[in-house]
PDB file of C-alpha atoms in Angstrom:
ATOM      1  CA  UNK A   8       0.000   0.000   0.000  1.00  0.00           C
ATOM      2  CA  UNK A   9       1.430   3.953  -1.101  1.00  0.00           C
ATOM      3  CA  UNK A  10       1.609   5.877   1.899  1.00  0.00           C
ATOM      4  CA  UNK A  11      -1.281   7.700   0.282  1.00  0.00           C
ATOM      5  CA  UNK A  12      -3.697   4.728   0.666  1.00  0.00           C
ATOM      6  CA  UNK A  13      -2.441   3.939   4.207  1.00  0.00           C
ATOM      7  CA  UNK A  14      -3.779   7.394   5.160  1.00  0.00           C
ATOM      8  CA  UNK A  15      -6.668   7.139   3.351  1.00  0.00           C
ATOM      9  CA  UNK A  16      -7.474   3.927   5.128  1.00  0.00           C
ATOM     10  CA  UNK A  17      -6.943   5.456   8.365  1.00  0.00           C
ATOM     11  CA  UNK A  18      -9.332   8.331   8.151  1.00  0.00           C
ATOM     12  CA  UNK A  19     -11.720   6.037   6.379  1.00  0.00           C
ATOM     13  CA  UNK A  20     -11.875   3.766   9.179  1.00  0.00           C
ATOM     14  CA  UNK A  21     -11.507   5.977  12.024  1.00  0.00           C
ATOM     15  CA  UNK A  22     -14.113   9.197  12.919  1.00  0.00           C
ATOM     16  CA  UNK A  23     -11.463  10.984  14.910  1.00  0.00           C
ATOM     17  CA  UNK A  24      -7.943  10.481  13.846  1.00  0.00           C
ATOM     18  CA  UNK A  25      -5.031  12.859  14.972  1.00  0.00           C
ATOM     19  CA  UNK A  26      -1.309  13.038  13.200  1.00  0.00           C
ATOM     20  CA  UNK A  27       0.568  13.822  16.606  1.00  0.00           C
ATOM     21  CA  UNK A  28       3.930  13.569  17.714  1.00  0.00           C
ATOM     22  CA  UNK A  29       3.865  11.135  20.633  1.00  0.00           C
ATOM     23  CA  UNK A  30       0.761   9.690  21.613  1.00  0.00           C
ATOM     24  CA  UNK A  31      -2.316   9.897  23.634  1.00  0.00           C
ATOM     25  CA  UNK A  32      -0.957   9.375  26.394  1.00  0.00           C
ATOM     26  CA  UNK A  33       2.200  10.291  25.738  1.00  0.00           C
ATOM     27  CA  UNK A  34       2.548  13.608  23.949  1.00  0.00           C
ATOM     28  CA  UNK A  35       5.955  14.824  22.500  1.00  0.00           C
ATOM     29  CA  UNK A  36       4.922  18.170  22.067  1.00  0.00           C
ATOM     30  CA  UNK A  37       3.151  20.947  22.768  1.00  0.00           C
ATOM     31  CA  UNK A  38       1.260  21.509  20.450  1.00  0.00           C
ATOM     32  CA  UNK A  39       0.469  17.965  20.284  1.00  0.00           C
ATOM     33  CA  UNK A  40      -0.800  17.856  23.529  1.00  0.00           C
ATOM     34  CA  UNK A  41      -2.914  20.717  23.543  1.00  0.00           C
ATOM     35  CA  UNK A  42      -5.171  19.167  20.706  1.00  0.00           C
ATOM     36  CA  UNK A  43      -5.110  16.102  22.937  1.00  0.00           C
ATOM     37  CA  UNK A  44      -6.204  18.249  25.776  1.00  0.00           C
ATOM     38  CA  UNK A  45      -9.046  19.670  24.021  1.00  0.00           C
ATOM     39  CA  UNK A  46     -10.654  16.480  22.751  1.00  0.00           C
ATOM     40  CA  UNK A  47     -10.539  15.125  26.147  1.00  0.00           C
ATOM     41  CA  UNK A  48     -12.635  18.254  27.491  1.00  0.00           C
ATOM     42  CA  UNK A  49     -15.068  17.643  24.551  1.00  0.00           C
ATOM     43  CA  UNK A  50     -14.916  13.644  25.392  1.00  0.00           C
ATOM     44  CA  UNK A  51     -14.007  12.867  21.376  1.00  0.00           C
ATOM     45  CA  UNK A  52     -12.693   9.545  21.006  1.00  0.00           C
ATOM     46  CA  UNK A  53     -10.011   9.851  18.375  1.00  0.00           C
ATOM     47  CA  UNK A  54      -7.453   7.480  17.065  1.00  0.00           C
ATOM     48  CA  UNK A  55      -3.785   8.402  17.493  1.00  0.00           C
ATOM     49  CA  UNK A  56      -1.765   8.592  15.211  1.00  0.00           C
ATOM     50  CA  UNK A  57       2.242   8.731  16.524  1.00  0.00           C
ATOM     51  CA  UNK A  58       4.348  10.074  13.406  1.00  0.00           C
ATOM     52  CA  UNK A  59       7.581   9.780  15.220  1.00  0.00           C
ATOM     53  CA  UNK A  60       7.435   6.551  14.568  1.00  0.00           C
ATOM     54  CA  UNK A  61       6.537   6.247  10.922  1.00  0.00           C
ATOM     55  CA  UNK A  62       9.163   8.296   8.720  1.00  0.00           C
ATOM     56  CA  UNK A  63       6.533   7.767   5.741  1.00  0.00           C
ATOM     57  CA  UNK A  64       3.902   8.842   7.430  1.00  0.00           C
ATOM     58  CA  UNK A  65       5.043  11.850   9.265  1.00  0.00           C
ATOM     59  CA  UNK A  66       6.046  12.812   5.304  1.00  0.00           C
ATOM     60  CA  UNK A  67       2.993  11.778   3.736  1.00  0.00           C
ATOM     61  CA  UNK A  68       0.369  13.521   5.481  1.00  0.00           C
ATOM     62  CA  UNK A  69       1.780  16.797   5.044  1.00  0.00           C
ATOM     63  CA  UNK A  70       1.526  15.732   0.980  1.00  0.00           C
ATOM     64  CA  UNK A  71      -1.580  14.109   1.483  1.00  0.00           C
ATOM     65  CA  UNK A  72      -3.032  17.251   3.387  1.00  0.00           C
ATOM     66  CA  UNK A  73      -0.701  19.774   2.024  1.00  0.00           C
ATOM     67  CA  UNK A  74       0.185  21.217   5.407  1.00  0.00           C
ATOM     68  CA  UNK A  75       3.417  21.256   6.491  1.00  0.00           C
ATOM     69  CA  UNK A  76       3.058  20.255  10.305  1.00  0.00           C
ATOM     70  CA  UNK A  77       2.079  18.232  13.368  1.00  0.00           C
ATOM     71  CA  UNK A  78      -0.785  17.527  15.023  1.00  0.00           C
ATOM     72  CA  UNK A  79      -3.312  17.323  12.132  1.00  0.00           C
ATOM     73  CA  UNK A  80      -6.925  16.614  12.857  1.00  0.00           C
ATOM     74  CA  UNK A  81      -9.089  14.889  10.751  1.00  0.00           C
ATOM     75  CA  UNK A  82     -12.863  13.931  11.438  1.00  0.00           C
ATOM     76  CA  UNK A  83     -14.629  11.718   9.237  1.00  0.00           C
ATOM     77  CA  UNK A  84     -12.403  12.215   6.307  1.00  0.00           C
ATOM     78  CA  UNK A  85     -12.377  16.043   6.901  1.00  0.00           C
ATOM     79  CA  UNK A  86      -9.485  18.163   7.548  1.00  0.00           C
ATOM     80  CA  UNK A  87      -9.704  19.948  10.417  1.00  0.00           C
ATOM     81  CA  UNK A  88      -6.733  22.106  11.248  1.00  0.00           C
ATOM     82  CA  UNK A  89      -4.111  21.824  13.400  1.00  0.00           C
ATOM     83  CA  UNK A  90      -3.649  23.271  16.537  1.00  0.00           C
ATOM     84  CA  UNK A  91      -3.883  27.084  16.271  1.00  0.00           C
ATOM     85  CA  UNK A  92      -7.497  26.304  14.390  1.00  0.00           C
ATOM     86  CA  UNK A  93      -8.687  23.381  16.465  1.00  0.00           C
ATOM     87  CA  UNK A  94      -7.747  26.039  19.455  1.00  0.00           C
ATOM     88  CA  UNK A  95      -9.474  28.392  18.164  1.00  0.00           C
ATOM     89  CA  UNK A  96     -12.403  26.703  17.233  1.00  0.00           C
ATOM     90  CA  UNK A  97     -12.751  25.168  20.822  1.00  0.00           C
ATOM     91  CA  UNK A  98     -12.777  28.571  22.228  1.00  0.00           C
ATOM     92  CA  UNK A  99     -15.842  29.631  19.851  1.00  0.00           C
ATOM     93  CA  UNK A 100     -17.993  27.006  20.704  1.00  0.00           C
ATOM     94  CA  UNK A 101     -17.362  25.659  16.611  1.00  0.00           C
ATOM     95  CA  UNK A 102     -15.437  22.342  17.133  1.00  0.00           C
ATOM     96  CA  UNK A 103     -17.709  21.269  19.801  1.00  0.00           C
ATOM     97  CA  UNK A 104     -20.755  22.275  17.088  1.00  0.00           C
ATOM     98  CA  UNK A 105     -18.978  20.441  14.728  1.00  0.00           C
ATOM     99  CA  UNK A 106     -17.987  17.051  16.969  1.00  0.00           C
ATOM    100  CA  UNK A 107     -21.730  16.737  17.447  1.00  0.00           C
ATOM    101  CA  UNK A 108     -23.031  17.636  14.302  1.00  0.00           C
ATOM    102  CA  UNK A 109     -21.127  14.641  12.538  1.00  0.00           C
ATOM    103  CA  UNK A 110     -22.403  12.556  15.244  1.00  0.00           C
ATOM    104  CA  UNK A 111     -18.631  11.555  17.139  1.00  0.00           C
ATOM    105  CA  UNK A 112     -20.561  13.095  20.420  1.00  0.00           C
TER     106      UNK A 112
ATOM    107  CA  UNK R   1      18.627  26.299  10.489  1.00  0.00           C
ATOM    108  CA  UNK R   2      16.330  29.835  11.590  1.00  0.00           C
ATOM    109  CA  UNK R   3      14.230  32.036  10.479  1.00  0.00           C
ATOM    110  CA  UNK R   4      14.969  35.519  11.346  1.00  0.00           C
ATOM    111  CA  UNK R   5      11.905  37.795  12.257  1.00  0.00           C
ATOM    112  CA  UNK R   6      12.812  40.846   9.799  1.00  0.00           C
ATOM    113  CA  UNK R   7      12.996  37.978   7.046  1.00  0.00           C
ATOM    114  CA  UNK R   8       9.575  36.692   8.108  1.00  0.00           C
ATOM    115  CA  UNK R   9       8.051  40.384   8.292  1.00  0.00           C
ATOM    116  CA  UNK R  10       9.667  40.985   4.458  1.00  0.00           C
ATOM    117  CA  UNK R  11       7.401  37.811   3.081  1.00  0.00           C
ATOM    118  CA  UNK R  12       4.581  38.635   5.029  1.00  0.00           C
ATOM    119  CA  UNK R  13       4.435  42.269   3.610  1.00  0.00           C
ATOM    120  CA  UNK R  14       4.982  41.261   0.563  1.00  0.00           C
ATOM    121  CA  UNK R  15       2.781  38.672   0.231  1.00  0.00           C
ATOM    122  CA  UNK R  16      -0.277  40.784   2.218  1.00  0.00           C
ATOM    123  CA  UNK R  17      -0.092  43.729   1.417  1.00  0.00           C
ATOM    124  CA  UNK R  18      -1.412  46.484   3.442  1.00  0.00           C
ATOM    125  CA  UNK R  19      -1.862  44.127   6.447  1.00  0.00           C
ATOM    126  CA  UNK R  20      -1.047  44.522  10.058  1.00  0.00           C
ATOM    127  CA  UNK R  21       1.345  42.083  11.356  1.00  0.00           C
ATOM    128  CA  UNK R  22       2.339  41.767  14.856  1.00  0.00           C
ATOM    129  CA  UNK R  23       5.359  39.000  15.097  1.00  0.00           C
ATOM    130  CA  UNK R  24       6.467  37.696  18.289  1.00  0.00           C
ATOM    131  CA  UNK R  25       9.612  35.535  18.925  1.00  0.00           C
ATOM    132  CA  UNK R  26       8.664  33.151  21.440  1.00  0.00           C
ATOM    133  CA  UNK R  27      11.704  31.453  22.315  1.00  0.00           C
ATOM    134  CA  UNK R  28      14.514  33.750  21.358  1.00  0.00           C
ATOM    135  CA  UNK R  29      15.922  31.207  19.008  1.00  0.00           C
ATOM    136  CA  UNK R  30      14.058  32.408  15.769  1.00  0.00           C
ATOM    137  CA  UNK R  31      12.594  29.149  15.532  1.00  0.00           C
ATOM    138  CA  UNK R  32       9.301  28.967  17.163  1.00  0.00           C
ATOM    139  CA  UNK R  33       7.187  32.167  17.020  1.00  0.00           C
ATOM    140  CA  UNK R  34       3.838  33.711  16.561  1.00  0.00           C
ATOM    141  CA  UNK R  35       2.257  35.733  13.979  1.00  0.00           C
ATOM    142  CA  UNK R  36      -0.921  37.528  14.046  1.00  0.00           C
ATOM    143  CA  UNK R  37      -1.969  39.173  10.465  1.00  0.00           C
ATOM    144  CA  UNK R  38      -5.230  41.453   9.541  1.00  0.00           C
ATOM    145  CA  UNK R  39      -5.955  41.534   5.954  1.00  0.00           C
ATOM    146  CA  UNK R  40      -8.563  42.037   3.744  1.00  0.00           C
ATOM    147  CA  UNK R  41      -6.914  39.256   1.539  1.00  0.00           C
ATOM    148  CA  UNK R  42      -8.596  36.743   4.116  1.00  0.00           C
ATOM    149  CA  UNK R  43     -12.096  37.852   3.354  1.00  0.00           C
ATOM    150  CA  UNK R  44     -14.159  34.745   2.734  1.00  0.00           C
ATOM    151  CA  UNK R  45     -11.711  32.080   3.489  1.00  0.00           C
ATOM    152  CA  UNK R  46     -12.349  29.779   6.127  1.00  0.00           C
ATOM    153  CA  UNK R  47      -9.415  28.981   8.615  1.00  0.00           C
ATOM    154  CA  UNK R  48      -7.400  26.151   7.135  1.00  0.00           C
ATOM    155  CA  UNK R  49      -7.590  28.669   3.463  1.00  0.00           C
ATOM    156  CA  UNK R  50      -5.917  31.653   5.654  1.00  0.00           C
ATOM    157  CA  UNK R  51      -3.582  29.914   7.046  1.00  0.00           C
ATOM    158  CA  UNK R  52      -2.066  27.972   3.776  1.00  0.00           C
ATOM    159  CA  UNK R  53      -1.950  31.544   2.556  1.00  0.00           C
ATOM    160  CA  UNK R  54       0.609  32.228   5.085  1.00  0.00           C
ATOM    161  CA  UNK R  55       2.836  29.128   5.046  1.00  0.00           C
ATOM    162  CA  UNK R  56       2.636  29.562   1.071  1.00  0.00           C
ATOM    163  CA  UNK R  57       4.018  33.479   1.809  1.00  0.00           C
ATOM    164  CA  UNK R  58       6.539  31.528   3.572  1.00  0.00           C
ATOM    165  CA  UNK R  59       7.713  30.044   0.782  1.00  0.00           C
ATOM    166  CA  UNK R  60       7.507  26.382   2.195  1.00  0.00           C
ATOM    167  CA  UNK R  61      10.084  27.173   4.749  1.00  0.00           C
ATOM    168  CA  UNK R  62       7.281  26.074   7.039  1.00  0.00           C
ATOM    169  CA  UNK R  63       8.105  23.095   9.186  1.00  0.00           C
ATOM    170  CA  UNK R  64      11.942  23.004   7.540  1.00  0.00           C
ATOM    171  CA  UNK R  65      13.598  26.281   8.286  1.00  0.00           C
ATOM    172  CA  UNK R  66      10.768  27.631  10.557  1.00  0.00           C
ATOM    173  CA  UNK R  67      10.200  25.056  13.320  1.00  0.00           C
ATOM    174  CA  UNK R  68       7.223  25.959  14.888  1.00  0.00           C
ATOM    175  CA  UNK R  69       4.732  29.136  13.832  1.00  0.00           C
ATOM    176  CA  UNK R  70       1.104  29.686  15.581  1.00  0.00           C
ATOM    177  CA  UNK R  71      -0.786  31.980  13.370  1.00  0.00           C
ATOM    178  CA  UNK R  72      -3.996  33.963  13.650  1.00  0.00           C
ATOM    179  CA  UNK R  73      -5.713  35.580  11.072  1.00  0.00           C
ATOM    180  CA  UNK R  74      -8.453  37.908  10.955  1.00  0.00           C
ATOM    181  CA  UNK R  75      -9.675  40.632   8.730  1.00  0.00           C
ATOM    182  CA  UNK R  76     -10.056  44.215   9.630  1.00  0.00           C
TER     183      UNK R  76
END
């Protein structure tokens, strides 16, 4: 499988997935960790994605996404941001808004 | 590898103009900072659209040369 299709697959099968450095419970930055932060005030249940350990991957789904860094959010196929947006989003009220209205809470 | 501010203030000007930009080096190392830019030019776009214009005014340096950026946007 291209890295391309590996991604795909992922957020195919996965409502929540988040291109992090670290993971859940580990984060290995800060940035990483404060998206991780704010899903676990909005109780989203996401899949992790840990790019330090995947070369490809931490390459590819800047390509795939065309954004240059980590975290990366995607729900149900959909770009989200990464963590100035998702930040900023929380604080509005949006990404909460937008968890329920594709049904993850 | 760094990005220094005045280089980072040059591509933003040019590539907004007549936008307010307030640049803050968070770290001292010219690696991680944070930008906040008011144009017009962001009229209509939603987040993610704003904020590839500014990593494309960057000139891909984003991620390589630049370690870590956190941008707002807003328009005036």
């Amino acid at each position: 499988m291209s890295v391309n299709e590996t991604i795909q697959n992922q957020i195919d099968s996965n409502a929540v997935v988040l291109y992090m450095k670290g993971n859940a419970q580990f984060p290995m930055c800060g940035f990483s960790n404060k998206v991780v932060q704010i899903l676990g005030r909005l109780g989203v249940p996401f899949k992790d994605i840990d790019v330090m350990q995947d070369m490809e991957i931490r390459e590819g789904i800047k390509t795939f996404t065309n954004w240059p860094t980590i975290p990366q959010l995607y729900v149900k196929g959909e770009f989200i941001g990464g963590c100035d947006i998702v930040s900023e989003m929380f604080e509005d009220g949006e990404l909460e808004v937008l968890m329920k209205d594709k049904g993850v809470i | 590898m760094a990005l220094p501010a005045a280089e980072i203030q040059r591509m933003i000007a040019e590539a907004f103009p007549g936008s307010e930009t307030i640049l803050k080096d968070l770290a001292g190392d010219n690696e991680h900072f944070a930008i906040e830019i008011i144009s017009p030019a962001f009229e209509g776009k939603s987040r993610i659209q704003q904020h590839q214009m500014v990593y494309e005014a960057l000139g891909g340096k984003m991620g390589t040369t630049l370690h870590a950026l956190s941008i707002k946007t807003r328009t005036p």
